[in-house]
PDB file of C-alpha atoms in Angstrom:
ATOM      1  CA  MET A   1     -43.907  -5.817 -64.903  1.00  0.00           C
ATOM      2  CA  HIS A   2     -41.366  -2.922 -63.918  1.00  0.00           C
ATOM      3  CA  ALA A   3     -42.699  -3.137 -60.102  1.00  0.00           C
ATOM      4  CA  GLU A   4     -42.376  -7.011 -60.051  1.00  0.00           C
ATOM      5  CA  TRP A   5     -38.841  -6.944 -60.896  1.00  0.00           C
ATOM      6  CA  ASP A   6     -38.087  -4.455 -58.093  1.00  0.00           C
ATOM      7  CA  GLY A   7     -37.369  -1.999 -60.819  1.00  0.00           C
ATOM      8  CA  THR A   8     -34.664  -3.775 -62.031  1.00  0.00           C
ATOM      9  CA  TYR A   9     -35.873  -4.364 -65.701  1.00  0.00           C
ATOM     10  CA  GLY A  10     -35.334  -2.290 -68.344  1.00  0.00           C
ATOM     11  CA  ARG A  11     -36.330  -2.213 -72.007  1.00  0.00           C
ATOM     12  CA  PRO A  12     -35.098  -5.539 -73.400  1.00  0.00           C
ATOM     13  CA  ARG A  13     -36.572  -7.554 -70.181  1.00  0.00           C
ATOM     14  CA  ILE A  14     -39.765  -5.316 -70.121  1.00  0.00           C
ATOM     15  CA  THR A  15     -40.407  -6.088 -74.017  1.00  0.00           C
ATOM     16  CA  ALA A  16     -39.632  -9.429 -73.632  1.00  0.00           C
ATOM     17  CA  GLU A  17     -42.340 -10.134 -70.907  1.00  0.00           C
ATOM     18  CA  LEU A  18     -44.892  -8.028 -72.712  1.00  0.00           C
ATOM     19  CA  ARG A  19     -44.253 -10.270 -75.746  1.00  0.00           C
ATOM     20  CA  ASP A  20     -44.831 -13.425 -73.965  1.00  0.00           C
ATOM     21  CA  ASP A  21     -47.821 -12.227 -72.817  1.00  0.00           C
ATOM     22  CA  GLY A  22     -49.083 -11.705 -76.164  1.00  0.00           C
ATOM     23  CA  ASP A  23     -48.834  -8.020 -76.410  1.00  0.00           C
ATOM     24  CA  THR A  24     -47.273  -6.800 -80.579  1.00  0.00           C
ATOM     25  CA  VAL A  25     -45.104  -4.234 -79.450  1.00  0.00           C
ATOM     26  CA  ASN A  26     -41.600  -3.489 -80.380  1.00  0.00           C
ATOM     27  CA  HIS A  27     -38.621  -1.996 -77.908  1.00  0.00           C
ATOM     28  CA  LYS A  28     -39.073   1.498 -79.438  1.00  0.00           C
ATOM     29  CA  ARG A  29     -42.767   1.721 -78.117  1.00  0.00           C
ATOM     30  CA  VAL A  30     -41.786   0.713 -75.145  1.00  0.00           C
ATOM     31  CA  GLY A  31     -38.517   2.765 -74.633  1.00  0.00           C
ATOM     32  CA  ARG A  32     -40.961   5.692 -75.376  1.00  0.00           C
ATOM     33  CA  VAL A  33     -43.573   4.753 -72.979  1.00  0.00           C
ATOM     34  CA  MET A  34     -40.801   4.009 -70.058  1.00  0.00           C
ATOM     35  CA  ARG A  35     -39.413   7.504 -70.584  1.00  0.00           C
ATOM     36  CA  LYS A  36     -42.848   9.188 -70.616  1.00  0.00           C
ATOM     37  CA  PHE A  37     -43.271   8.081 -66.715  1.00  0.00           C
ATOM     38  CA  GLY A  38     -39.878   7.996 -66.160  1.00  0.00           C
ATOM     39  CA  ILE A  39     -39.705   4.322 -65.479  1.00  0.00           C
ATOM     40  CA  ALA A  40     -36.001   2.718 -66.078  1.00  0.00           C
ATOM     41  CA  GLY A  41     -33.720  -0.034 -65.313  1.00  0.00           C
ATOM     42  CA  LEU A  42     -31.156  -0.186 -62.267  1.00  0.00           C
ATOM     43  CA  ARG A  43     -27.545   1.256 -63.757  1.00  0.00           C
ATOM     44  CA  LEU A  44     -24.128   0.002 -62.814  1.00  0.00           C
ATOM     45  CA  ARG A  45     -22.056   1.852 -59.727  1.00  0.00           C
ATOM     46  CA  LYS A  46     -18.728   2.259 -59.976  1.00  0.00           C
ATOM     47  CA  ARG A  47     -17.348  -1.208 -58.630  1.00  0.00           C
ATOM     48  CA  GLN A  48     -14.634  -1.098 -55.960  1.00  0.00           C
ATOM     49  CA  VAL A  49     -11.511  -3.244 -56.032  1.00  0.00           C
ATOM     50  CA  THR A  50     -11.267  -6.627 -54.229  1.00  0.00           C
ATOM     51  CA  THR A  51      -8.729  -8.570 -56.288  1.00  0.00           C
ATOM     52  CA  VAL A  52      -5.519  -8.885 -54.109  1.00  0.00           C
ATOM     53  CA  PRO A  53      -3.140 -10.856 -55.745  1.00  0.00           C
ATOM     54  CA  GLU A  54      -1.204 -13.989 -54.675  1.00  0.00           C
ATOM     55  CA  PRO A  55       3.078 -12.736 -55.760  1.00  0.00           C
ATOM     56  CA  SER A  56       4.300 -16.368 -55.479  1.00  0.00           C
ATOM     57  CA  ALA A  57       1.368 -17.758 -57.660  1.00  0.00           C
ATOM     58  CA  THR A  58       2.134 -20.254 -60.463  1.00  0.00           C
ATOM     59  CA  PRO A  59       1.153 -18.711 -64.002  1.00  0.00           C
ATOM     60  CA  VAL A  60      -2.059 -20.138 -65.126  1.00  0.00           C
ATOM     61  CA  PRO A  61      -2.933 -20.092 -68.716  1.00  0.00           C
ATOM     62  CA  ASP A  62      -6.261 -18.161 -70.084  1.00  0.00           C
ATOM     63  CA  LEU A  63      -7.944 -20.666 -71.797  1.00  0.00           C
ATOM     64  CA  LEU A  64     -11.016 -18.700 -72.873  1.00  0.00           C
ATOM     65  CA  ARG A  65      -9.325 -15.257 -74.202  1.00  0.00           C
ATOM     66  CA  ARG A  66     -12.420 -13.450 -73.187  1.00  0.00           C
ATOM     67  CA  ASP A  67     -14.980 -15.825 -75.410  1.00  0.00           C
ATOM     68  CA  PHE A  68     -17.776 -16.267 -72.898  1.00  0.00           C
ATOM     69  CA  THR A  69     -19.988 -18.593 -75.154  1.00  0.00           C
ATOM     70  CA  ALA A  70     -20.071 -22.897 -74.785  1.00  0.00           C
ATOM     71  CA  SER A  71     -21.469 -25.042 -77.333  1.00  0.00           C
ATOM     72  CA  ALA A  72     -23.209 -26.771 -74.422  1.00  0.00           C
ATOM     73  CA  PRO A  73     -23.416 -26.974 -70.804  1.00  0.00           C
ATOM     74  CA  ASN A  74     -20.576 -28.047 -68.227  1.00  0.00           C
ATOM     75  CA  MET A  75     -17.496 -27.135 -70.869  1.00  0.00           C
ATOM     76  CA  LYS A  76     -17.057 -23.568 -69.649  1.00  0.00           C
ATOM     77  CA  TYR A  77     -17.272 -21.760 -66.105  1.00  0.00           C
ATOM     78  CA  VAL A  78     -16.422 -18.386 -64.776  1.00  0.00           C
ATOM     79  CA  GLY A  79     -16.253 -17.227 -61.111  1.00  0.00           C
ATOM     80  CA  ASP A  80     -15.627 -14.107 -58.775  1.00  0.00           C
ATOM     81  CA  ILE A  81     -15.900 -12.738 -55.278  1.00  0.00           C
ATOM     82  CA  THR A  82     -17.932  -9.338 -54.895  1.00  0.00           C
ATOM     83  CA  TYR A  83     -18.844  -7.614 -51.521  1.00  0.00           C
ATOM     84  CA  LEU A  84     -21.885  -6.848 -50.203  1.00  0.00           C
ATOM     85  CA  PRO A  85     -22.301  -4.257 -47.070  1.00  0.00           C
ATOM     86  CA  VAL A  86     -23.950  -5.547 -44.515  1.00  0.00           C
ATOM     87  CA  GLY A  87     -23.405  -2.982 -41.591  1.00  0.00           C
ATOM     88  CA  ASP A  88     -20.936  -0.010 -40.458  1.00  0.00           C
ATOM     89  CA  GLY A  89     -17.707  -1.182 -42.110  1.00  0.00           C
ATOM     90  CA  GLU A  90     -18.965  -4.902 -41.925  1.00  0.00           C
ATOM     91  CA  PHE A  91     -19.249  -6.939 -45.419  1.00  0.00           C
ATOM     92  CA  LEU A  92     -20.601 -10.460 -46.494  1.00  0.00           C
ATOM     93  CA  TYR A  93     -18.376 -11.962 -49.942  1.00  0.00           C
ATOM     94  CA  PRO A  94     -20.453 -13.902 -52.294  1.00  0.00           C
ATOM     95  CA  ALA A  95     -18.411 -16.387 -54.693  1.00  0.00           C
ATOM     96  CA  THR A  96     -20.074 -17.502 -57.755  1.00  0.00           C
ATOM     97  CA  VAL A  97     -19.407 -20.494 -60.569  1.00  0.00           C
ATOM     98  CA  ILE A  98     -20.995 -19.218 -63.728  1.00  0.00           C
ATOM     99  CA  ASP A  99     -21.684 -21.678 -66.639  1.00  0.00           C
ATOM    100  CA  CYS A 100     -20.861 -19.512 -69.920  1.00  0.00           C
ATOM    101  CA  PHE A 101     -23.198 -21.364 -72.203  1.00  0.00           C
ATOM    102  CA  SER A 102     -26.123 -20.646 -70.577  1.00  0.00           C
ATOM    103  CA  ARG A 103     -25.397 -17.789 -67.631  1.00  0.00           C
ATOM    104  CA  ARG A 104     -26.783 -20.325 -65.231  1.00  0.00           C
ATOM    105  CA  LEU A 105     -25.323 -19.486 -61.643  1.00  0.00           C
ATOM    106  CA  VAL A 106     -24.275 -23.497 -60.689  1.00  0.00           C
ATOM    107  CA  GLY A 107     -22.646 -22.777 -57.713  1.00  0.00           C
ATOM    108  CA  TRP A 108     -22.186 -20.130 -55.332  1.00  0.00           C
ATOM    109  CA  SER A 109     -21.308 -19.566 -51.473  1.00  0.00           C
ATOM    110  CA  VAL A 110     -21.234 -16.616 -48.965  1.00  0.00           C
ATOM    111  CA  ALA A 111     -18.974 -15.867 -46.093  1.00  0.00           C
ATOM    112  CA  ASP A 112     -17.969 -13.285 -43.823  1.00  0.00           C
ATOM    113  CA  HIS A 113     -14.101 -13.494 -44.914  1.00  0.00           C
ATOM    114  CA  MET A 114     -12.647 -14.003 -48.030  1.00  0.00           C
ATOM    115  CA  ARG A 115     -10.517 -17.453 -47.159  1.00  0.00           C
ATOM    116  CA  THR A 116      -9.916 -19.888 -50.029  1.00  0.00           C
ATOM    117  CA  GLU A 117     -12.661 -21.986 -48.651  1.00  0.00           C
ATOM    118  CA  LEU A 118     -15.165 -19.759 -50.117  1.00  0.00           C
ATOM    119  CA  VAL A 119     -14.282 -20.115 -53.593  1.00  0.00           C
ATOM    120  CA  THR A 120     -13.777 -23.545 -52.856  1.00  0.00           C
ATOM    121  CA  ASP A 121     -17.117 -24.187 -51.455  1.00  0.00           C
ATOM    122  CA  ALA A 122     -18.364 -22.730 -54.261  1.00  0.00           C
ATOM    123  CA  LEU A 123     -16.528 -24.882 -56.707  1.00  0.00           C
ATOM    124  CA  ARG A 124     -18.075 -28.276 -54.487  1.00  0.00           C
ATOM    125  CA  ALA A 125     -21.220 -26.653 -54.821  1.00  0.00           C
ATOM    126  CA  ALA A 126     -21.294 -26.677 -58.849  1.00  0.00           C
ATOM    127  CA  GLU A 127     -19.808 -29.822 -58.585  1.00  0.00           C
ATOM    128  CA  ALA A 128     -22.626 -30.866 -56.804  1.00  0.00           C
ATOM    129  CA  THR A 129     -25.199 -29.429 -58.764  1.00  0.00           C
ATOM    130  CA  ARG A 130     -23.933 -30.625 -62.324  1.00  0.00           C
ATOM    131  CA  GLY A 131     -22.943 -34.190 -60.975  1.00  0.00           C
ATOM    132  CA  SER A 132     -19.241 -33.686 -62.661  1.00  0.00           C
ATOM    133  CA  LEU A 133     -16.750 -30.957 -63.695  1.00  0.00           C
ATOM    134  CA  ALA A 134     -14.516 -33.367 -65.267  1.00  0.00           C
ATOM    135  CA  GLY A 135     -12.924 -32.003 -68.103  1.00  0.00           C
ATOM    136  CA  ALA A 136     -14.052 -28.238 -67.715  1.00  0.00           C
ATOM    137  CA  ALA A 137     -12.542 -25.205 -67.162  1.00  0.00           C
ATOM    138  CA  PHE A 138     -12.803 -22.507 -64.754  1.00  0.00           C
ATOM    139  CA  HIS A 139     -11.807 -18.757 -65.108  1.00  0.00           C
ATOM    140  CA  SER A 140     -10.948 -16.331 -62.834  1.00  0.00           C
ATOM    141  CA  ASP A 141      -9.216 -13.197 -61.730  1.00  0.00           C
ATOM    142  CA  HIS A 142      -5.292 -13.370 -59.993  1.00  0.00           C
ATOM    143  CA  GLY A 143      -7.032 -12.980 -56.666  1.00  0.00           C
ATOM    144  CA  ALA A 144      -5.071 -14.765 -54.188  1.00  0.00           C
ATOM    145  CA  GLN A 145      -7.950 -17.730 -53.286  1.00  0.00           C
ATOM    146  CA  TYR A 146      -7.901 -18.677 -57.070  1.00  0.00           C
ATOM    147  CA  THR A 147      -4.110 -18.771 -57.168  1.00  0.00           C
ATOM    148  CA  SER A 148      -3.638 -20.686 -54.115  1.00  0.00           C
ATOM    149  CA  ARG A 149      -2.412 -24.160 -53.815  1.00  0.00           C
ATOM    150  CA  GLU A 150      -5.375 -25.247 -51.867  1.00  0.00           C
ATOM    151  CA  PHE A 151      -8.041 -23.955 -54.281  1.00  0.00           C
ATOM    152  CA  ALA A 152      -5.572 -25.626 -57.590  1.00  0.00           C
ATOM    153  CA  ASP A 153      -5.750 -29.061 -55.333  1.00  0.00           C
ATOM    154  CA  VAL A 154      -9.499 -29.024 -55.368  1.00  0.00           C
ATOM    155  CA  CYS A 155      -9.561 -28.037 -59.212  1.00  0.00           C
ATOM    156  CA  ALA A 156      -7.317 -30.912 -59.779  1.00  0.00           C
ATOM    157  CA  GLU A 157      -9.255 -33.343 -57.503  1.00  0.00           C
ATOM    158  CA  LEU A 158     -12.689 -32.629 -59.632  1.00  0.00           C
ATOM    159  CA  GLY A 159     -10.634 -32.675 -62.853  1.00  0.00           C
ATOM    160  CA  VAL A 160     -11.322 -28.619 -63.496  1.00  0.00           C
ATOM    161  CA  ARG A 161      -8.619 -27.290 -66.132  1.00  0.00           C
ATOM    162  CA  GLN A 162      -7.854 -23.186 -64.185  1.00  0.00           C
ATOM    163  CA  SER A 163      -7.540 -20.471 -66.167  1.00  0.00           C
ATOM    164  CA  MET A 164      -6.986 -16.877 -65.455  1.00  0.00           C
ATOM    165  CA  GLY A 165      -6.539 -13.418 -68.092  1.00  0.00           C
ATOM    166  CA  ALA A 166      -4.062 -11.152 -67.418  1.00  0.00           C
ATOM    167  CA  VAL A 167      -3.778  -8.694 -64.029  1.00  0.00           C
ATOM    168  CA  GLY A 168      -5.883  -6.147 -63.658  1.00  0.00           C
ATOM    169  CA  THR A 169      -7.543  -6.281 -66.594  1.00  0.00           C
ATOM    170  CA  THR A 170     -11.176  -6.831 -65.461  1.00  0.00           C
ATOM    171  CA  ALA A 171     -12.694  -7.246 -69.595  1.00  0.00           C
ATOM    172  CA  ASP A 172     -10.704 -10.661 -69.204  1.00  0.00           C
ATOM    173  CA  ASN A 173     -13.513 -12.285 -66.386  1.00  0.00           C
ATOM    174  CA  ALA A 174     -16.068  -9.700 -68.172  1.00  0.00           C
ATOM    175  CA  LEU A 175     -18.703 -12.263 -67.131  1.00  0.00           C
ATOM    176  CA  ALA A 176     -18.322 -12.588 -64.042  1.00  0.00           C
ATOM    177  CA  GLU A 177     -17.736  -8.937 -63.406  1.00  0.00           C
ATOM    178  CA  SER A 178     -21.270  -8.198 -65.212  1.00  0.00           C
ATOM    179  CA  PHE A 179     -22.987 -11.320 -62.988  1.00  0.00           C
ATOM    180  CA  ASN A 180     -21.661  -9.303 -59.664  1.00  0.00           C
ATOM    181  CA  ALA A 181     -22.652  -6.179 -61.103  1.00  0.00           C
ATOM    182  CA  ALA A 182     -26.272  -7.018 -61.472  1.00  0.00           C
ATOM    183  CA  LEU A 183     -26.308  -9.007 -57.944  1.00  0.00           C
ATOM    184  CA  LYS A 184     -25.268  -5.842 -56.207  1.00  0.00           C
ATOM    185  CA  ARG A 185     -27.145  -4.045 -58.361  1.00  0.00           C
ATOM    186  CA  GLU A 186     -30.844  -5.811 -58.199  1.00  0.00           C
ATOM    187  CA  THR A 187     -30.626  -7.243 -54.223  1.00  0.00           C
ATOM    188  CA  LEU A 188     -29.137  -3.591 -52.696  1.00  0.00           C
ATOM    189  CA  CYS A 189     -31.840  -1.530 -55.119  1.00  0.00           C
ATOM    190  CA  GLY A 190     -29.748   1.735 -54.254  1.00  0.00           C
ATOM    191  CA  ALA A 191     -29.470   1.083 -50.759  1.00  0.00           C
ATOM    192  CA  ARG A 192     -26.330   1.453 -48.855  1.00  0.00           C
ATOM    193  CA  ARG A 193     -26.330  -1.281 -47.049  1.00  0.00           C
ATOM    194  CA  PHE A 194     -28.544  -4.467 -45.926  1.00  0.00           C
ATOM    195  CA  ASP A 195     -30.036  -4.484 -42.545  1.00  0.00           C
ATOM    196  CA  GLY A 196     -27.846  -7.315 -41.216  1.00  0.00           C
ATOM    197  CA  ALA A 197     -25.949 -10.589 -42.235  1.00  0.00           C
ATOM    198  CA  HIS A 198     -29.521 -12.289 -41.984  1.00  0.00           C
ATOM    199  CA  ALA A 199     -31.471  -9.879 -44.452  1.00  0.00           C
ATOM    200  CA  CYS A 200     -28.167  -9.918 -46.977  1.00  0.00           C
ATOM    201  CA  ARG A 201     -28.286 -14.158 -47.099  1.00  0.00           C
ATOM    202  CA  LEU A 202     -32.032 -14.072 -47.826  1.00  0.00           C
ATOM    203  CA  ALA A 203     -31.889 -11.619 -50.247  1.00  0.00           C
ATOM    204  CA  VAL A 204     -28.890 -13.333 -52.420  1.00  0.00           C
ATOM    205  CA  PHE A 205     -30.739 -16.730 -52.180  1.00  0.00           C
ATOM    206  CA  LEU A 206     -33.767 -15.277 -53.138  1.00  0.00           C
ATOM    207  CA  TRP A 207     -32.429 -13.512 -56.053  1.00  0.00           C
ATOM    208  CA  THR A 208     -30.312 -16.359 -57.408  1.00  0.00           C
ATOM    209  CA  THR A 209     -33.130 -18.425 -57.162  1.00  0.00           C
ATOM    210  CA  ARG A 210     -35.421 -15.958 -59.231  1.00  0.00           C
ATOM    211  CA  TYR A 211     -32.095 -15.357 -61.580  1.00  0.00           C
ATOM    212  CA  ASN A 212     -31.572 -19.218 -62.777  1.00  0.00           C
ATOM    213  CA  THR A 213     -35.504 -19.433 -62.883  1.00  0.00           C
ATOM    214  CA  ARG A 214     -36.750 -16.232 -64.190  1.00  0.00           C
ATOM    215  CA  ARG A 215     -34.547 -13.728 -64.749  1.00  0.00           C
ATOM    216  CA  ARG A 216     -34.331 -12.784 -68.513  1.00  0.00           C
ATOM    217  CA  HIS A 217     -30.959 -12.871 -70.208  1.00  0.00           C
ATOM    218  CA  SER A 218     -29.883 -11.498 -73.506  1.00  0.00           C
ATOM    219  CA  ALA A 219     -27.275 -13.900 -74.128  1.00  0.00           C
ATOM    220  CA  ASN A 220     -29.941 -16.160 -74.168  1.00  0.00           C
ATOM    221  CA  GLY A 221     -32.416 -14.584 -76.253  1.00  0.00           C
ATOM    222  CA  GLN A 222     -33.900 -13.027 -73.416  1.00  0.00           C
ATOM    223  CA  GLN A 223     -34.932 -16.184 -71.667  1.00  0.00           C
ATOM    224  CA  ALA A 224     -34.084 -17.183 -68.242  1.00  0.00           C
ATOM    225  CA  PRO A 225     -30.449 -19.654 -67.652  1.00  0.00           C
ATOM    226  CA  ASN A 226     -32.608 -22.963 -66.786  1.00  0.00           C
ATOM    227  CA  VAL A 227     -35.315 -21.829 -69.630  1.00  0.00           C
ATOM    228  CA  TYR A 228     -32.544 -21.859 -71.896  1.00  0.00           C
ATOM    229  CA  GLU A 229     -30.555 -25.013 -70.878  1.00  0.00           C
ATOM    230  CA  GLN A 230     -33.656 -26.955 -70.981  1.00  0.00           C
ATOM    231  CA  GLN A 231     -34.598 -25.885 -74.598  1.00  0.00           C
ATOM    232  CA  SER A 232     -31.631 -26.569 -75.612  1.00  0.00           C
ATOM    233  CA  ALA A 233     -31.581 -29.842 -73.982  1.00  0.00           C
ATOM    234  CA  THR A 234     -34.986 -30.294 -76.054  1.00  0.00           C
ATOM    235  CA  LEU A 235     -33.487 -29.708 -79.471  1.00  0.00           C
ATOM    236  CA  THR A 236     -30.700 -31.251 -79.028  1.00  0.00           C
ATOM    237  CA  LEU A 237     -32.845 -34.723 -78.488  1.00  0.00           C
ATOM    238  CA  ALA A 238     -35.289 -33.676 -81.057  1.00  0.00           C
ATOM    239  CA  ALA A 239     -32.221 -33.790 -84.028  1.00  0.00           C
TER     240      ALA A 239
END
């Protein structure tokens, strides 16, 4: 199981996999066996700062206040931009839109630049996935892309309420930060860079697909985001 997930799964997710396969085992025994054989999930690396604030930006309220939960899908989203090294000093930049209810990645885009269209493309992709984002809150940091007039106009067009945390405080967008860390850690798998832009884009596509459909998330009771949403919808209809 550790190898199947490219060495990224740690004790909690391996325990959940074993239980789904019918094995009666607790996380303490899994931890002991993993330590015995030198098996461990990937750990975080120190993050580089990619946020460049726009000094003239209009103030935006913090609608989430570090509450990254939601009672239903399509109510609260978070997003961010991160970087993936693809060559000697070259990068690709993924932008994300993540649902706080299920941790599902509902919209994303990748480009070789950090212009505002990178984040507007991700938001429009989320709108295409959900059908509508009207009334939903979207939370971000104070990067120039998110504080731009262009992004504000797209939010207004889609009926999205903008939200931002304090300047320079990563904890105010911790869910998006955590997602970015997992994306980089589990696609690079310890490598310094990807073997070109095509390999990077392919790795991101495969990882995001697996993230939504199969990757277990602790906030979902060790269920994948899509599974968690489907189960929630089934329970709602049954009620």
